[in-house]
mmCIF file of C-alpha atoms and ligand atoms in Angstrom:
data_model
loop_
_atom_site.group_PDB
_atom_site.id
_atom_site.type_symbol
_atom_site.label_atom_id
_atom_site.label_comp_id
_atom_site.label_asym_id
_atom_site.label_seq_id
_atom_site.Cartn_x
_atom_site.Cartn_y
_atom_site.Cartn_z
ATOM 1 C CA MET A 1 -86.962 -125.225 19.630
ATOM 2 C CA SER A 2 -85.216 -124.886 22.629
ATOM 3 C CA LYS A 3 -81.614 -122.529 22.346
ATOM 4 C CA GLU A 4 -78.614 -123.240 23.869
ATOM 5 C CA PHE A 5 -76.367 -120.624 25.444
ATOM 6 C CA GLU A 6 -72.917 -121.791 24.231
ATOM 7 C CA LYS A 7 -70.138 -123.439 27.036
ATOM 8 C CA ASN A 8 -66.981 -121.203 25.398
ATOM 9 C CA LEU A 9 -64.054 -122.163 26.937
ATOM 10 C CA SER A 10 -62.101 -118.971 25.034
ATOM 11 C CA GLY A 11 -60.004 -116.347 28.333
ATOM 12 C CA ASN A 12 -58.803 -113.471 24.578
ATOM 13 C CA GLY A 13 -60.103 -110.336 26.149
ATOM 14 C CA LYS A 14 -60.629 -111.947 29.769
ATOM 15 C CA ARG A 15 -59.621 -110.111 33.295
ATOM 16 C CA ILE A 16 -58.799 -112.352 35.992
ATOM 17 C CA ALA A 17 -58.280 -110.944 38.740
ATOM 18 C CA ILE A 18 -56.953 -114.763 42.018
ATOM 19 C CA VAL A 19 -57.316 -113.527 45.519
ATOM 20 C CA VAL A 20 -53.889 -116.289 46.724
ATOM 21 C CA ALA A 21 -54.433 -116.632 50.879
ATOM 22 C CA GLU A 22 -50.114 -116.613 51.508
ATOM 23 C CA PHE A 23 -50.931 -118.537 54.542
ATOM 24 C CA ASN A 24 -49.698 -122.788 53.798
ATOM 25 C CA GLU A 25 -47.131 -121.264 50.967
ATOM 26 C CA MET A 26 -46.602 -124.843 49.704
ATOM 27 C CA VAL A 27 -50.248 -125.654 49.125
ATOM 28 C CA THR A 28 -51.197 -121.956 47.854
ATOM 29 C CA ASP A 29 -48.051 -121.283 45.874
ATOM 30 C CA ALA A 30 -49.013 -124.074 43.285
ATOM 31 C CA LEU A 31 -53.622 -123.740 43.852
ATOM 32 C CA LEU A 32 -51.610 -120.184 41.676
ATOM 33 C CA ARG A 33 -49.536 -121.597 39.240
ATOM 34 C CA GLY A 34 -52.285 -123.927 39.004
ATOM 35 C CA ALA A 35 -54.741 -121.592 38.303
ATOM 36 C CA VAL A 36 -52.219 -118.501 35.769
ATOM 37 C CA ASP A 37 -51.302 -121.735 33.596
ATOM 38 C CA ARG A 38 -54.813 -122.299 33.252
ATOM 39 C CA LEU A 39 -54.922 -119.366 32.461
ATOM 40 C CA GLU A 40 -52.846 -117.903 29.564
ATOM 41 C CA ALA A 41 -53.969 -122.117 27.761
ATOM 42 C CA LEU A 42 -56.897 -120.308 27.090
ATOM 43 C CA GLY A 43 -55.275 -117.152 25.886
ATOM 44 C CA VAL A 44 -55.438 -114.781 28.903
ATOM 45 C CA SER A 45 -52.742 -112.285 28.131
ATOM 46 C CA SER A 46 -50.277 -112.125 31.370
ATOM 47 C CA GLU A 47 -50.807 -108.588 31.912
ATOM 48 C CA ASN A 48 -55.062 -109.274 32.212
ATOM 49 C CA ILE A 49 -54.349 -112.196 34.803
ATOM 50 C CA PHE A 50 -53.795 -109.405 38.055
ATOM 51 C CA VAL A 51 -52.795 -111.294 41.981
ATOM 52 C CA ALA A 52 -53.785 -109.744 45.684
ATOM 53 C CA LYS A 53 -51.751 -111.816 48.102
ATOM 54 C CA VAL A 54 -53.460 -111.470 51.312
ATOM 55 C CA PRO A 55 -52.404 -113.132 54.598
ATOM 56 C CA GLY A 56 -54.812 -115.527 54.803
ATOM 57 C CA ALA A 57 -58.541 -117.369 53.660
ATOM 58 C CA PHE A 58 -60.388 -115.320 56.292
ATOM 59 C CA GLU A 59 -58.865 -112.587 54.128
ATOM 60 C CA ILE A 60 -59.935 -112.908 50.696
ATOM 61 C CA PRO A 61 -63.439 -112.071 50.476
ATOM 62 C CA GLY A 62 -63.577 -108.278 52.247
ATOM 63 C CA VAL A 63 -60.709 -108.267 49.434
ATOM 64 C CA CYS A 64 -63.024 -110.110 46.297
ATOM 65 C CA ARG A 65 -65.973 -107.350 47.261
ATOM 66 C CA ARG A 66 -62.934 -104.326 46.572
ATOM 67 C CA LEU A 67 -62.638 -105.955 43.475
ATOM 68 C CA ALA A 68 -65.974 -106.691 41.767
ATOM 69 C CA ASP A 69 -67.014 -102.553 43.045
ATOM 70 C CA THR A 70 -64.623 -101.710 40.200
ATOM 71 C CA GLY A 71 -65.884 -104.009 37.394
ATOM 72 C CA SER A 72 -62.344 -104.132 35.804
ATOM 73 C CA TYR A 73 -62.461 -107.696 35.975
ATOM 74 C CA ASP A 74 -64.110 -110.349 34.300
ATOM 75 C CA ALA A 75 -64.396 -112.789 36.596
ATOM 76 C CA ILE A 76 -62.176 -113.135 40.419
ATOM 77 C CA ILE A 77 -60.651 -116.481 41.739
ATOM 78 C CA ALA A 78 -60.530 -117.452 44.790
ATOM 79 C CA LEU A 79 -56.969 -119.272 45.537
ATOM 80 C CA GLY A 80 -56.359 -120.687 49.673
ATOM 81 C CA ALA A 81 -55.203 -123.362 51.921
ATOM 82 C CA VAL A 82 -57.460 -124.661 55.713
ATOM 83 C CA ILE A 83 -56.107 -127.121 56.727
ATOM 84 C CA ARG A 84 -58.023 -129.386 60.046
ATOM 85 C CA GLY A 85 -55.275 -129.823 61.945
ATOM 86 C CA GLU A 86 -52.626 -127.445 61.575
ATOM 87 C CA THR A 87 -55.857 -124.860 62.703
ATOM 88 C CA SER A 88 -58.036 -124.992 66.578
ATOM 89 C CA HIS A 89 -60.347 -121.707 64.369
ATOM 90 C CA TYR A 90 -60.735 -123.798 61.125
ATOM 91 C CA ASP A 91 -64.428 -123.459 61.604
ATOM 92 C CA ALA A 92 -64.640 -120.402 62.191
ATOM 93 C CA VAL A 93 -62.024 -119.413 59.527
ATOM 94 C CA VAL A 94 -63.458 -122.082 56.479
ATOM 95 C CA ASN A 95 -67.399 -120.486 57.635
ATOM 96 C CA GLY A 96 -66.111 -116.937 57.015
ATOM 97 C CA VAL A 97 -64.626 -117.438 53.746
ATOM 98 C CA THR A 98 -67.483 -121.001 52.485
ATOM 99 C CA SER A 99 -70.122 -117.548 53.468
ATOM 100 C CA GLY A 100 -68.202 -114.657 52.003
ATOM 101 C CA ILE A 101 -68.170 -116.142 48.846
ATOM 102 C CA ALA A 102 -70.742 -117.459 48.507
ATOM 103 C CA SER A 103 -72.193 -113.974 48.952
ATOM 104 C CA LEU A 104 -70.630 -113.148 46.897
ATOM 105 C CA ALA A 105 -70.733 -115.089 44.245
ATOM 106 C CA SER A 106 -74.649 -114.831 44.209
ATOM 107 C CA GLU A 107 -74.561 -111.252 43.966
ATOM 108 C CA GLY A 108 -73.976 -112.674 40.524
ATOM 109 C CA LYS A 109 -73.127 -109.609 39.017
ATOM 110 C CA ILE A 110 -69.438 -111.499 37.543
ATOM 111 C CA PRO A 111 -68.290 -114.786 38.805
ATOM 112 C CA VAL A 112 -66.289 -115.320 41.438
ATOM 113 C CA LEU A 113 -64.872 -118.754 41.678
ATOM 114 C CA PHE A 114 -64.407 -121.134 45.586
ATOM 115 C CA GLY A 115 -60.382 -122.276 45.640
ATOM 116 C CA VAL A 116 -59.941 -122.441 49.085
ATOM 117 C CA LEU A 117 -58.805 -126.291 49.731
ATOM 118 C CA THR A 118 -60.600 -127.810 53.706
ATOM 119 C CA THR A 119 -58.439 -130.943 54.032
ATOM 120 C CA ASP A 120 -57.711 -132.327 57.238
ATOM 121 C CA THR A 121 -53.422 -133.078 56.488
ATOM 122 C CA VAL A 122 -51.125 -131.154 54.473
ATOM 123 C CA GLU A 123 -50.499 -134.244 52.587
ATOM 124 C CA GLN A 124 -54.730 -133.935 51.541
ATOM 125 C CA ALA A 125 -54.269 -130.177 51.400
ATOM 126 C CA LEU A 126 -50.838 -131.087 48.139
ATOM 127 C CA ASN A 127 -52.700 -133.904 46.656
ATOM 128 C CA ARG A 128 -55.649 -131.479 45.182
ATOM 129 C CA ALA A 129 -52.520 -128.314 44.657
ATOM 130 C CA GLY A 130 -51.424 -131.230 41.527
ATOM 131 C CA LEU A 131 -49.435 -133.532 43.668
ATOM 132 C CA LYS A 132 -52.066 -136.803 43.288
ATOM 133 C CA ALA A 133 -56.251 -135.700 42.334
ATOM 134 C CA GLY A 134 -55.089 -132.629 40.214
ATOM 135 C CA ASN A 135 -54.812 -128.821 40.635
ATOM 136 C CA LYS A 136 -58.157 -126.801 42.308
ATOM 137 C CA GLY A 137 -56.568 -124.637 41.129
ATOM 138 C CA ALA A 138 -56.627 -125.187 37.127
ATOM 139 C CA ASP A 139 -60.099 -126.599 37.647
ATOM 140 C CA VAL A 140 -61.049 -122.986 39.015
ATOM 141 C CA ALA A 141 -59.653 -121.060 36.837
ATOM 142 C CA GLN A 142 -60.784 -123.313 33.173
ATOM 143 C CA ALA A 143 -64.421 -122.471 35.357
ATOM 144 C CA ALA A 144 -63.497 -118.672 35.448
ATOM 145 C CA ILE A 145 -63.398 -118.433 32.202
ATOM 146 C CA GLN A 146 -66.373 -120.542 30.904
ATOM 147 C CA LEU A 147 -68.551 -118.948 33.080
ATOM 148 C CA THR A 148 -67.088 -115.316 31.848
ATOM 149 C CA ASN A 149 -67.922 -116.956 28.307
ATOM 150 C CA LEU A 150 -72.163 -117.403 29.852
ATOM 151 C CA TYR A 151 -72.237 -114.703 32.215
ATOM 152 C CA SER A 152 -71.739 -112.280 28.712
ATOM 153 C CA GLN A 153 -74.109 -114.425 26.895
ATOM 154 C CA ILE A 154 -77.033 -114.375 29.485
ATOM 155 C CA LYS A 155 -79.306 -111.070 28.740
HETATM 156 N N1 INI B 1 -55.888 -118.982 57.038
HETATM 157 C C1 INI B 1 -56.368 -120.194 56.399
HETATM 158 O O1 INI B 1 -55.591 -119.988 55.100
HETATM 159 N N2 INI B 1 -55.752 -121.458 55.667
HETATM 160 C C2 INI B 1 -56.090 -122.061 57.266
HETATM 161 O O2 INI B 1 -55.556 -122.900 57.750
HETATM 162 C C3 INI B 1 -55.810 -120.876 58.959
HETATM 163 N N3 INI B 1 -55.049 -121.660 59.868
HETATM 164 O O3 INI B 1 -54.483 -122.096 60.286
HETATM 165 O O4 INI B 1 -55.940 -120.831 60.866
HETATM 166 C C4 INI B 1 -55.520 -119.437 58.755
HETATM 167 N N4 INI B 1 -56.106 -118.854 60.136
HETATM 168 C C5 INI B 1 -55.089 -116.773 59.238
HETATM 169 C C6 INI B 1 -56.677 -116.253 58.661
HETATM 170 O O5 INI B 1 -57.129 -116.842 57.877
HETATM 171 C C7 INI B 1 -56.272 -114.939 59.669
HETATM 172 O O6 INI B 1 -56.016 -114.639 58.643
HETATM 173 C C8 INI B 1 -56.560 -114.508 60.404
HETATM 174 O O7 INI B 1 -57.570 -115.212 60.703
HETATM 175 C C9 INI B 1 -55.984 -113.009 60.719
HETATM 176 O O8 INI B 1 -58.430 -112.577 60.280
#
């Protein structure tokens, strides 16, 4: 008979790092609040949530890698907002952060969650940071807990 790994959303005892970009802070603050609130709702204690602020989304992957290399965290959550209307180097920033996080996540050491909004307008970003279309920070926080519990079952 086949066996399925258990889906477990308990954050008890988990240590979670969050890397959040300050660029477009109105949006990223809302993502951060959404993430922290959801982690706490799932049982992560506030002393076990570690927040690193970086200037912009481009800086996120480097800090995520340093955090991953410590071996001290169960998951890392990357939060940012890259808005096309606000930047001429949108594609460069998006490509940098996306490929950096994707390569770290695919190493499979710990879950690395991609909570970087890429939108055409500030309004679209705000909507996805809690105004209308849910809060991406909360969604990726829950995904982080689900994945930490899956990773610990894979032996
Ligand atoms: N960083 C962002 O996080 N979002 C943006 O929309 C953005 N824009 O508009 O350019 C942005 N740029 C800064 C970039 O992430 C780096 O901090 C900067 O290039 C220094 O490396």
